[in-house]
């Protein structure tokens, strides 16, 4: 949608002879400051803070960009650096290329990048060869995020990203501006948005804004460390492997060959005490996972704080990279409380909100409280969106145990039986049977697992929404308010149909994830009835809303107003 | 009119709505598409069988592979469209689009019209021969966000599309769809 639709068209536009031909959006390019101002709040005070002059980025951006390209250059030059005597023309050519093309490109990019902020829109112009002229209407801006990584913090600059509701990707990013400029930008955008929404047009001062914030949740250092201690991360494996990448494989092989004797010793010891070795390996892996969980949590959630600012949630956290985020309350689609078995043992949970039209990080789920007790999170959730957690949840049909048991056993057999069939006779045998046969030892555990899944799966369909609990290892509780219901599905696979079961799924807006709030294996009748009932609630809610808004029932629904399809029931 | 009365009236209207089946000729489209797929699989398996015709070490007797493909293909072309057609039903109701379909996996879906982001009517080459269209309803849902009703007479599909459009445009609530 063109922003000029809402813009009063400048009357002198056609008279201007010098229309830049490369501009993709001429109206935003030429809208002069005076025509940009909305006539309704034309008082000069409302224009305070508008960045009318096209602004350059912070000069240190140049340094940062050159710095960012250095590792790549170093990698390219690695052969020459390792062996300076050899005439490696290729890397020399690359260096020349870098000096002649890449460096000027960085400077040109910097010179050709400008932004300005008017009461109506944010205009970003960029591009050296292909000019791009992007204007983002102020009222569509969802979030102005200020990000500062370690280098940026040392240099006193910040990266500003502008997110809108229209697209899931970041719409505009200013990399980098001075910290003060960044805060000003956010302030200006926010105050313009306030003007757009408040018809009364009382311009809010900065002091007001800061004063209105109410801390909902924050974490101190001990709390963050505790939070990390309850989680494992396998990231260290990635680190180990990326560390190995940097080393020359030949050097490693040489080392290994040289220390052959010691390695033999180790392998012998390990072979002699297999149980001890297994325990040791698991212990070391667990320890590393534990430590890296703490480190990651510390880096991500250090100094976590979440506060309410008008009708928006704001949060700020991070050790090296401080991330700030905004979540408009009305964009919250669902609340998700998540926990793992260890955390659950001590009553710790994590609260996420499912949002839509924001950045795609965390699959449309944003953590608003990484670690807190269940009751505290429920209270926090109430602030985000009021709900009434039912005291009693309903279980799904116990036949689910049978279905799951057969299903998992079938999957296991599908894996094991071919292995048994093709297992060579001279390979590992245990107790006179081929090793894969012993896989069927898992069958009782499958039964236990199915029972656990049944006992961890509960739901409650209430007047104000749908509540679903599910999961053994990762246990989640979804709170889905009626007004955010999206589409309703009742599905039955061929196996479920044989057992008279159905799965109920109420879809909500948002990105795809790993787990959905499905109610799996309800008795078929109950699933259908719940689907109808949930839909009825949704319908009634919007009926009431329409009546409230218009003062009359919705006429679109009258029978004579509606499309009559030919009846063609020739089944 | 009180709330309960309007409630009753509405549910009457809903009850009065019959569930429509698709246009009968959609079965032919499915048959043609099934035949194409079968042919696509049959040709390589025939090729395999013929090239291994005189191969004594072949672990499959001649004709087993192409025979299986042929039989399964025939079932898929002849019986399957009928079952699929019988399973399909849809209804455009005052406030929602209702569909049910699926031979093995049965799926019942209710899409409230106010949740629809946009509607397409599309037609592929074979569908054009039969003057049928396919209604594609896009929602902002996180999963299976597109609901497709295949095999509608083109005019009917376009009328449903216009009806949905009218519903969305005339919505007195000016809120974001999500």
XYZ file of C-alpha atoms in Angstrom:
749
model
C 0.000 0.000 0.000
C 1.400 3.336 -0.916
C 1.842 5.703 1.976
C 0.704 8.560 -0.231
C -2.838 7.265 0.087
C -3.029 8.710 3.572
C -0.756 11.599 2.746
C -2.249 14.850 1.643
C -0.759 15.086 -1.816
C 1.541 18.074 -2.107
C -0.180 20.424 -4.528
C 3.047 21.596 -6.091
C 4.189 18.099 -6.891
C 3.344 18.121 -10.562
C 4.985 21.466 -10.890
C 8.349 20.201 -9.765
C 10.497 19.623 -12.798
C 13.269 17.595 -11.204
C 11.536 14.323 -10.390
C 14.313 11.866 -9.647
C 13.803 9.039 -12.085
C 15.365 6.383 -9.882
C 13.066 6.926 -6.964
C 10.599 4.141 -6.378
C 8.266 6.238 -4.341
C 8.194 9.796 -5.588
C 5.588 11.088 -3.181
C 7.644 10.313 -0.125
C 10.762 11.682 -1.727
C 9.250 15.025 -2.423
C 6.773 15.489 0.340
C 8.105 18.628 1.884
C 8.086 19.003 5.671
C 5.115 21.313 5.680
C 2.872 19.067 3.619
C 3.844 16.051 5.659
C 2.444 17.495 8.838
C -1.076 16.334 9.519
C -3.349 19.351 9.400
C -5.294 18.170 12.439
C -2.400 18.678 14.817
C -0.690 21.432 13.014
C 0.646 23.132 16.111
C 4.417 23.549 15.917
C 4.974 21.748 19.208
C 3.809 18.443 17.764
C 6.522 18.608 15.173
C 9.260 18.810 17.750
C 11.828 16.149 17.265
C 10.993 15.307 13.699
C 14.141 14.492 11.799
C 13.267 16.372 8.666
C 16.739 16.739 7.248
C 18.071 13.537 5.706
C 20.467 12.117 8.257
C 23.605 10.102 7.683
C 24.553 7.177 9.824
C 27.168 7.545 12.511
C 30.669 7.957 10.997
C 31.977 5.074 13.079
C 29.792 2.858 10.886
C 32.600 3.032 8.344
C 35.073 1.650 10.826
C 32.682 -1.083 11.913
C 31.935 -2.168 8.378
C 35.596 -2.311 7.411
C 36.220 -4.235 10.596
C 33.416 -6.639 9.800
C 34.906 -7.434 6.414
C 38.394 -8.068 7.796
C 37.897 -11.697 8.903
C 36.803 -12.636 5.397
C 39.848 -10.904 3.971
C 42.083 -12.651 6.450
C 40.655 -15.984 5.425
C 41.274 -15.212 1.779
C 44.822 -14.191 2.510
C 45.498 -17.166 4.753
C 47.570 -19.078 2.146
C 49.821 -16.068 1.562
C 50.181 -15.314 5.234
C 51.124 -18.881 6.050
C 53.668 -19.058 3.286
C 54.854 -15.534 2.485
C 57.577 -16.609 0.100
C 55.248 -18.271 -2.382
C 53.781 -16.130 -5.094
C 50.126 -16.744 -4.611
C 48.742 -14.469 -7.283
C 45.164 -15.304 -6.492
C 45.146 -13.948 -2.977
C 47.121 -10.919 -4.039
C 44.498 -10.256 -6.684
C 41.813 -10.617 -4.050
C 43.527 -8.103 -1.831
C 43.767 -5.652 -4.690
C 40.112 -6.284 -5.451
C 39.268 -5.593 -1.854
C 41.213 -2.350 -1.814
C 39.895 -1.085 -5.123
C 36.285 -2.238 -4.974
C 35.161 -3.232 -1.501
C 36.557 -0.292 0.448
C 35.139 2.390 -1.868
C 31.872 0.461 -1.893
C 31.653 0.744 1.879
C 32.303 4.469 1.701
C 29.826 4.961 -1.148
C 27.184 2.967 0.643
C 27.676 5.131 3.664
C 27.426 8.321 1.652
C 24.340 7.212 -0.211
C 22.430 6.094 2.874
C 20.146 8.555 4.554
C 17.095 8.492 6.728
C 14.597 10.968 7.976
C 11.550 10.811 10.187
C 8.470 12.866 9.558
C 5.256 12.780 11.572
C 3.803 10.518 8.889
C 6.588 8.211 7.927
C 10.139 7.046 8.213
C 12.002 7.446 4.936
C 15.139 5.460 4.268
C 17.074 6.038 1.071
C 19.927 3.787 0.179
C 21.753 2.068 -2.601
C 24.689 2.948 -4.800
C 23.822 1.393 -8.128
C 20.196 0.566 -7.452
C 18.604 3.326 -5.434
C 16.033 2.215 -2.968
C 13.629 4.580 -1.357
C 11.593 3.044 1.388
C 8.993 4.818 3.400
C 7.414 3.184 6.399
C 4.170 4.764 7.625
C 4.548 5.703 11.280
C 1.288 4.105 12.337
C 2.390 0.762 10.965
C 5.602 0.683 12.993
C 5.259 -1.989 15.644
C 8.619 -1.867 17.185
C 11.731 0.241 17.159
C 14.414 -2.011 18.466
C 17.809 -0.839 19.639
C 20.508 -3.452 19.534
C 24.040 -3.002 20.762
C 26.624 -5.690 20.543
C 29.896 -5.511 22.383
C 31.800 -3.492 19.769
C 28.882 -1.129 19.320
C 28.761 -0.554 23.048
C 32.452 0.207 23.211
C 32.114 2.696 20.365
C 28.897 4.179 21.735
C 26.750 3.411 18.722
C 23.644 1.289 18.248
C 21.766 -0.539 15.566
C 18.151 0.495 15.138
C 15.712 -1.880 13.506
C 12.186 -0.922 12.592
C 9.585 -3.636 12.478
C 6.088 -3.333 11.127
C 2.978 -5.426 11.397
C 2.756 -5.953 7.681
C 5.768 -8.120 7.169
C 7.438 -10.707 9.294
C 10.893 -9.458 8.356
C 12.543 -6.319 9.591
C 11.365 -3.457 7.478
C 14.177 -1.006 7.975
C 17.466 -1.074 9.775
C 19.833 1.738 10.599
C 23.265 0.319 11.182
C 24.726 2.224 13.035
C 23.624 5.477 14.583
C 24.860 7.155 17.728
C 23.239 5.926 20.912
C 21.545 9.230 21.593
C 20.271 9.448 18.047
C 18.884 5.927 18.400
C 17.009 6.805 21.557
C 15.774 9.989 19.929
C 14.468 8.073 16.938
C 12.511 5.753 19.140
C 11.193 8.625 21.187
C 10.139 10.575 18.117
C 8.418 7.612 16.503
C 6.626 6.841 19.720
C 5.439 10.385 20.239
C 4.194 10.589 16.661
C 2.304 7.381 17.197
C 0.747 8.812 20.328
C -0.382 11.823 18.350
C -1.886 9.603 15.698
C -3.839 7.568 18.219
C -4.874 10.223 20.717
C -7.363 12.459 18.994
C -6.978 14.807 21.943
C -3.441 15.242 20.759
C -1.846 15.979 24.098
C 1.822 15.758 23.226
C 3.515 13.464 25.675
C 6.827 14.593 26.993
C 9.724 12.285 27.472
C 9.476 12.494 31.223
C 5.897 11.295 31.044
C 6.874 8.300 28.981
C 9.579 7.222 31.345
C 7.360 7.763 34.326
C 4.515 5.637 33.007
C 6.561 2.474 32.899
C 5.715 -0.218 35.331
C 8.115 -3.081 35.820
C 6.302 -6.377 35.436
C 9.182 -8.761 35.686
C 12.908 -8.520 36.188
C 15.745 -10.868 36.996
C 18.864 -10.264 39.011
C 22.151 -12.024 38.431
C 21.479 -14.870 40.851
C 18.107 -15.485 39.278
C 19.606 -15.607 35.768
C 22.301 -18.038 36.871
C 19.693 -20.187 38.567
C 17.630 -20.111 35.410
C 20.597 -21.252 33.346
C 21.395 -24.017 35.817
C 18.064 -25.637 35.057
C 18.697 -25.888 31.358
C 21.003 -27.803 29.154
C 22.381 -26.694 25.888
C 24.145 -28.719 23.276
C 25.683 -25.619 21.800
C 29.114 -26.622 23.068
C 29.164 -29.393 20.471
C 28.831 -26.775 17.775
C 31.605 -24.791 19.405
C 33.902 -27.798 19.543
C 33.318 -28.566 15.897
C 33.741 -25.010 14.732
C 36.934 -24.920 16.803
C 38.169 -28.017 14.996
C 37.426 -26.364 11.654
C 40.017 -23.720 12.361
C 42.769 -26.255 12.951
C 44.630 -27.924 10.175
C 43.489 -31.576 9.984
C 47.016 -32.696 9.117
C 48.391 -31.213 12.299
C 45.796 -33.087 14.305
C 46.572 -36.341 12.552
C 50.271 -35.840 13.188
C 49.600 -35.207 16.857
C 47.421 -38.275 17.115
C 50.018 -40.453 15.412
C 52.784 -39.169 17.658
C 50.851 -39.840 20.833
C 49.808 -43.276 19.648
C 51.043 -44.943 22.813
C 49.043 -42.768 25.136
C 45.879 -43.136 23.085
C 46.288 -46.899 23.082
C 46.526 -46.755 26.835
C 43.330 -44.743 27.053
C 41.403 -47.022 24.719
C 42.552 -50.063 26.641
C 41.415 -48.596 29.901
C 38.098 -47.669 28.353
C 37.598 -51.151 26.945
C 38.400 -52.646 30.321
C 35.785 -50.623 32.168
C 32.926 -50.008 29.722
C 30.384 -49.055 32.380
C 32.712 -46.566 33.980
C 33.509 -45.111 30.571
C 29.845 -44.744 29.706
C 29.094 -43.034 32.995
C 32.095 -40.796 32.572
C 31.137 -39.811 29.024
C 27.571 -39.021 29.979
C 28.809 -37.122 33.012
C 31.243 -35.014 31.027
C 28.672 -34.340 28.299
C 26.092 -33.431 30.915
C 28.519 -31.164 32.688
C 29.436 -29.347 29.497
C 25.776 -29.049 28.577
C 25.002 -27.658 31.998
C 27.823 -25.120 31.897
C 26.950 -23.968 28.384
C 23.299 -23.672 29.390
C 24.311 -21.306 32.167
C 26.632 -19.323 29.925
C 24.052 -18.960 27.173
C 21.366 -17.924 29.598
C 23.666 -15.434 31.223
C 24.543 -13.902 27.855
C 20.958 -13.798 26.685
C 18.968 -12.854 29.755
C 21.412 -10.875 31.880
C 19.621 -7.938 33.487
C 16.265 -9.036 32.120
C 13.510 -6.574 32.618
C 9.994 -6.416 31.262
C 7.723 -3.465 31.709
C 4.373 -2.211 30.588
C 4.300 0.994 28.587
C 0.768 2.000 27.753
C -0.608 -0.921 25.786
C 2.758 -2.337 24.897
C 5.102 -4.713 26.619
C 8.733 -3.719 26.466
C 11.692 -5.798 27.434
C 15.431 -5.377 27.613
C 18.035 -8.008 28.311
C 21.450 -9.316 27.352
C 25.050 -9.286 28.508
C 27.134 -8.653 25.398
C 24.322 -7.758 23.027
C 21.610 -5.808 24.728
C 18.316 -6.505 23.021
C 15.259 -4.366 23.421
C 11.879 -5.400 22.170
C 8.308 -4.261 22.075
C 5.200 -6.401 22.000
C 1.886 -4.610 21.502
C -0.620 -6.253 23.802
C -3.283 -6.617 21.151
C -0.861 -8.581 18.985
C -0.500 -11.298 21.591
C -2.272 -14.343 20.201
C -1.670 -16.878 22.905
C 0.292 -17.429 26.073
C 2.554 -20.436 26.384
C 3.997 -21.648 29.662
C 6.845 -24.019 29.059
C 8.956 -26.149 31.334
C 11.247 -29.160 31.343
C 11.098 -32.050 33.831
C 13.862 -30.642 36.027
C 12.298 -27.204 36.200
C 8.883 -28.708 36.738
C 10.122 -30.587 39.756
C 10.769 -27.271 41.468
C 7.803 -25.443 39.989
C 9.774 -23.269 37.559
C 8.276 -22.258 34.236
C 9.029 -20.010 31.295
C 6.389 -17.703 29.832
C 6.239 -16.980 26.129
C 3.730 -15.085 24.081
C 2.767 -16.014 20.569
C 2.761 -12.929 18.423
C 2.118 -12.193 14.827
C 3.549 -9.762 12.349
C 6.759 -9.263 14.238
C 10.199 -10.575 13.600
C 10.497 -14.260 12.999
C 12.940 -14.953 15.811
C 11.875 -17.798 18.076
C 9.214 -18.813 15.554
C 6.848 -16.021 16.442
C 7.159 -16.827 20.108
C 8.719 -14.291 22.400
C 9.907 -15.043 25.875
C 8.576 -12.474 28.277
C 9.686 -14.219 31.456
C 12.454 -16.801 31.164
C 12.235 -18.284 34.613
C 9.731 -17.913 37.409
C 7.444 -19.854 39.654
C 4.171 -21.058 38.172
C 1.924 -18.786 40.251
C 4.032 -15.716 39.497
C 3.863 -16.424 35.809
C 0.108 -16.874 35.930
C -0.148 -13.505 37.630
C 2.134 -11.995 34.998
C 0.099 -13.636 32.243
C -3.012 -12.024 33.674
C -1.435 -8.637 33.111
C -0.749 -9.462 29.474
C -4.176 -10.879 28.811
C -6.776 -11.586 31.404
C -7.832 -15.193 31.638
C -9.350 -17.437 34.209
C -7.352 -20.604 34.530
C -9.787 -23.407 35.248
C -9.260 -25.458 38.381
C -10.053 -28.688 36.671
C -8.838 -29.888 33.344
C -10.325 -32.732 31.359
C -8.307 -35.697 30.206
C -8.450 -37.099 26.708
C -9.653 -40.618 26.076
C -7.480 -43.289 27.735
C -7.575 -45.210 24.474
C -4.818 -42.812 23.472
C -2.438 -45.008 25.455
C -3.297 -47.972 23.274
C -3.016 -45.990 20.054
C 0.281 -44.436 21.011
C 1.673 -47.739 22.221
C 0.826 -49.507 18.970
C 2.058 -46.609 16.926
C 5.444 -46.311 18.596
C 5.876 -50.078 18.657
C 5.130 -50.198 14.946
C 7.712 -47.501 14.284
C 10.264 -49.343 16.409
C 9.569 -52.612 14.620
C 9.817 -50.944 11.250
C 13.309 -49.909 12.233
C 14.400 -53.143 13.922
C 12.946 -55.919 11.771
C 14.870 -55.074 8.580
C 17.999 -54.796 10.734
C 17.310 -58.258 12.159
C 16.733 -59.656 8.693
C 19.910 -58.279 7.196
C 22.060 -58.771 10.301
C 25.123 -60.871 9.306
C 25.457 -64.044 11.369
C 29.034 -63.268 12.411
C 28.225 -59.813 13.793
C 27.560 -58.930 17.390
C 25.290 -61.386 19.115
C 24.004 -61.126 22.634
C 22.574 -64.126 24.394
C 22.304 -66.054 21.141
C 20.196 -63.429 19.388
C 21.250 -60.778 16.904
C 21.796 -57.451 18.591
C 18.742 -55.686 17.001
C 16.416 -58.189 18.675
C 17.398 -56.642 21.948
C 15.856 -53.393 20.765
C 12.503 -54.897 21.666
C 13.539 -54.567 25.294
C 12.284 -50.994 24.823
C 8.662 -52.097 24.386
C 7.700 -51.831 28.086
C 9.279 -48.392 28.162
C 7.137 -47.408 25.195
C 4.092 -48.375 27.195
C 5.332 -46.274 30.082
C 5.979 -43.376 27.755
C 2.479 -43.601 26.282
C 0.995 -43.576 29.772
C 3.100 -40.547 30.682
C 1.921 -38.747 27.577
C -1.672 -39.495 28.472
C -1.241 -38.231 31.999
C 0.443 -35.055 30.836
C -2.237 -34.216 28.304
C -5.182 -32.211 29.581
C -7.466 -29.556 28.212
C -10.232 -27.227 29.271
C -12.598 -25.447 26.905
C -14.036 -22.505 28.772
C -16.051 -19.442 28.014
C -12.976 -17.262 27.790
C -10.768 -19.580 25.832
C -9.104 -22.897 25.312
C -6.463 -24.252 27.677
C -4.270 -27.141 26.626
C -1.481 -28.902 28.509
C 0.742 -31.309 26.689
C 4.179 -32.864 26.660
C 6.392 -35.096 28.770
C 9.906 -33.786 28.213
C 8.897 -30.295 27.215
C 5.649 -29.609 28.967
C 3.577 -26.715 27.708
C 0.428 -24.981 28.806
C -1.310 -22.941 26.132
C -3.785 -20.220 26.946
C -5.726 -19.262 23.829
C -8.337 -16.518 24.249
C -11.582 -16.866 22.316
C -11.068 -13.659 20.397
C -7.830 -14.987 18.928
C -9.264 -18.234 17.611
C -8.533 -18.505 13.953
C -9.700 -21.708 12.350
C -11.134 -24.864 13.830
C -10.132 -28.359 12.831
C -11.321 -31.766 13.936
C -9.277 -34.482 12.311
C -9.186 -38.240 12.522
C -6.534 -40.446 11.003
C -7.546 -43.873 9.832
C -6.274 -45.384 13.093
C -8.064 -42.819 15.193
C -11.283 -43.553 13.325
C -11.031 -47.236 14.141
C -10.759 -46.330 17.813
C -13.445 -43.660 17.684
C -11.040 -40.814 18.420
C -10.471 -37.378 17.011
C -7.948 -34.604 17.341
C -9.196 -31.107 18.026
C -7.060 -28.237 16.908
C -7.875 -24.567 17.206
C -5.480 -22.648 15.042
C -4.146 -19.239 15.986
C -2.299 -16.692 13.910
C 1.444 -16.900 13.986
C 4.446 -18.676 12.639
C 4.832 -22.416 12.392
C 6.358 -24.082 15.431
C 7.301 -27.502 16.734
C 4.285 -27.996 18.938
C 0.708 -26.953 18.430
C -2.034 -26.735 21.052
C -3.821 -29.792 19.771
C -6.107 -31.913 21.872
C -5.144 -35.339 20.638
C -7.421 -38.368 20.907
C -10.638 -37.011 22.286
C -13.637 -39.277 21.873
C -14.936 -38.394 18.397
C -18.285 -37.111 19.623
C -16.715 -34.927 22.258
C -14.227 -33.476 19.781
C -16.990 -32.504 17.375
C -19.120 -31.084 20.159
C -16.204 -29.068 21.553
C -15.406 -27.748 18.101
C -18.974 -26.560 17.678
C -19.058 -25.095 21.157
C -15.754 -23.255 20.763
C -16.851 -21.878 17.438
C -20.175 -20.808 18.921
C -18.345 -18.848 21.601
C -16.191 -17.180 19.025
C -19.282 -16.317 17.001
C -21.191 -14.942 19.968
C -18.240 -12.821 21.023
C -18.018 -11.130 17.649
C -21.796 -10.798 17.402
C -21.774 -8.884 20.653
C -18.871 -6.777 19.523
C -20.638 -5.827 16.310
C -23.799 -4.962 18.179
C -21.789 -2.846 20.569
C -19.995 -1.103 17.740
C -22.979 -0.450 15.486
C -25.865 -0.650 17.913
C -27.687 -3.112 15.697
C -27.422 -6.779 14.867
C -25.354 -7.700 11.876
C -27.538 -7.555 8.762
C -25.048 -9.339 6.608
C -26.204 -12.549 8.179
C -29.857 -12.348 7.257
C -30.931 -15.219 5.107
C -32.136 -13.077 2.214
C -28.833 -11.211 2.161
C -26.831 -14.307 1.623
C -25.658 -16.209 -1.348
C -27.771 -19.244 -2.130
C -25.773 -22.039 -3.618
C -27.545 -24.563 -5.791
C -28.436 -27.643 -3.781
C -26.618 -30.490 -5.406
C -26.748 -33.295 -2.952
C -26.151 -36.204 -5.255
C -24.085 -38.264 -2.886
C -35.365 -9.508 19.289
C -33.673 -10.919 22.343
C -30.372 -12.656 22.277
C -31.724 -16.131 22.712
C -34.221 -15.606 19.931
C -31.601 -14.429 17.496
C -29.455 -17.322 18.617
C -32.260 -19.734 17.802
C -32.936 -18.076 14.471
C -29.320 -18.305 13.513
C -28.914 -21.907 14.423
C -32.036 -22.610 12.365
C -30.381 -20.964 9.410
C -27.284 -23.023 10.022
C -29.342 -26.164 10.250
C -31.142 -25.293 7.062
C -27.844 -25.139 5.213
C -27.180 -28.345 3.438
C -23.665 -29.527 3.010
C -22.820 -29.305 -0.632
C -20.819 -31.826 -2.521
C -18.353 -30.831 -5.185
C -19.226 -30.781 -8.845
C -19.487 -34.361 -10.064
C -17.040 -33.879 -12.906
C -14.241 -33.272 -10.427
C -13.999 -37.054 -10.273
C -12.943 -37.064 -13.899
C -10.268 -34.491 -13.179
C -8.930 -36.639 -10.378
C -9.037 -39.676 -12.655
C -7.073 -37.889 -15.346
C -4.503 -36.655 -12.859
C -4.287 -40.121 -11.295
C -3.807 -41.681 -14.699
C -0.986 -39.265 -15.423
C 0.732 -40.122 -12.170
C 0.275 -43.844 -12.749
C 1.752 -43.559 -16.212
C 4.683 -41.646 -14.800
C 5.424 -44.496 -12.376
C 4.487 -47.267 -14.776
C 6.942 -46.301 -17.499
C 10.105 -46.653 -15.385
C 8.887 -49.899 -13.816
C 8.054 -51.308 -17.249
C 11.487 -50.263 -18.414
C 13.042 -52.054 -15.450
C 11.017 -55.190 -16.059
C 11.845 -55.297 -19.775
C 15.545 -54.703 -19.279
C 15.642 -57.493 -16.697
C 13.483 -59.837 -18.764
C 16.281 -62.299 -19.523
C 18.291 -61.670 -16.390
C 18.318 -64.951 -14.436
C 19.728 -63.299 -11.325
C 16.900 -60.830 -11.030
C 15.370 -60.943 -7.575
C 11.932 -59.942 -8.847
C 10.055 -62.241 -11.240
C 9.082 -60.600 -14.487
C 6.060 -58.346 -14.281
C 5.778 -58.141 -10.516
C 6.922 -54.549 -10.312
C 4.915 -53.168 -13.212
C 1.964 -55.347 -12.266
C 1.876 -53.905 -8.748
C 2.176 -50.387 -10.071
C -0.587 -51.054 -12.587
C -3.000 -52.523 -10.044
C -2.385 -49.799 -7.475
C -2.643 -47.204 -10.228
C -5.959 -48.594 -11.433
C -7.370 -48.492 -7.927
C -6.085 -44.973 -7.514
C -7.641 -43.907 -10.840
C -10.965 -45.699 -10.614
C -11.997 -46.210 -6.998
C -10.156 -43.457 -5.196
C -11.820 -40.434 -6.876
C -15.204 -41.847 -5.984
C -14.267 -42.265 -2.325
C -12.661 -38.859 -2.268
C -15.694 -37.274 -3.842
C -17.970 -38.926 -1.338
C -15.858 -37.663 1.538
C -15.844 -34.079 0.321
C -18.416 -31.639 1.553
C -18.521 -27.915 2.053
C -20.941 -25.208 3.058
C -20.762 -21.459 2.947
C -22.655 -20.463 6.042
C -23.546 -16.999 7.306
C -20.297 -16.513 9.140
C -18.067 -19.379 8.220
C -16.824 -21.667 5.553
C -17.197 -25.279 6.528
C -15.388 -28.126 4.833
C -14.954 -31.808 5.468
C -12.823 -34.134 3.420
C -10.360 -36.994 3.470
C -10.681 -40.676 2.735
C -8.166 -42.097 5.170
C -7.710 -39.077 7.372
C -10.963 -37.323 7.923
C -10.681 -33.567 8.403
C -13.441 -31.208 9.453
C -12.618 -27.523 9.243
C -14.456 -24.367 10.215
C -12.976 -21.121 8.954
C -14.741 -18.017 10.264
C -15.121 -15.606 7.364
C -13.718 -12.742 9.399
C -10.431 -14.629 9.706
C -9.915 -14.838 5.982
C -7.023 -12.757 4.719
C -7.714 -13.168 1.047
C -9.443 -15.521 -1.358
C -8.258 -16.841 -4.708
C -10.035 -18.734 -7.425
C -7.553 -20.747 -9.426
C -7.822 -23.082 -12.350
C -5.276 -25.395 -13.882
C -5.202 -26.738 -17.399
C -7.402 -29.771 -16.829
C -9.807 -27.895 -14.608
C -10.233 -25.347 -17.380
C -11.386 -28.100 -19.746
C -14.163 -28.946 -17.303
C -14.929 -25.292 -16.510
C -14.199 -25.932 -12.845
C -12.366 -23.705 -10.426
C -10.704 -24.121 -7.095
C -11.376 -21.831 -4.169
C -8.285 -21.091 -2.069
C -8.885 -19.343 1.217
C -5.852 -17.898 2.989
C -5.829 -17.239 6.716
C -3.051 -16.046 8.978
C -3.105 -19.325 10.861
C 0.086 -20.945 12.018
C -0.639 -24.282 10.442
C -2.607 -25.435 7.403
C -3.393 -21.782 6.895
C -4.777 -22.365 3.394
C -8.114 -24.042 2.935
C -8.779 -25.329 -0.570
C -12.144 -26.314 -2.002
C -11.481 -28.018 -5.343
C -13.884 -28.783 -8.146
C -16.429 -25.991 -8.005
C -18.083 -24.688 -11.158
C -16.113 -21.552 -11.951
C -19.115 -19.267 -11.608
C -19.972 -20.724 -8.237
C -16.399 -20.373 -6.982
C -16.355 -16.758 -8.082
C -19.661 -16.086 -6.394
C -18.379 -17.544 -3.144
C -15.261 -15.440 -3.490
C -17.328 -12.286 -3.991
C -19.544 -13.185 -1.071
C -16.539 -13.626 1.199
C -15.106 -10.371 -0.073
C -18.369 -8.607 0.640
C -18.461 -10.033 4.134
C -14.952 -8.822 4.865
C -15.479 -5.389 3.347
C -18.760 -4.810 5.118
C -17.445 -5.876 8.492
C -18.498 -3.165 10.934
C -15.604 -4.014 13.235
C -12.533 -2.159 12.110
C -9.967 -4.307 13.781
C -6.934 -6.003 12.397
C -7.735 -9.456 11.097
C -5.158 -10.950 13.454
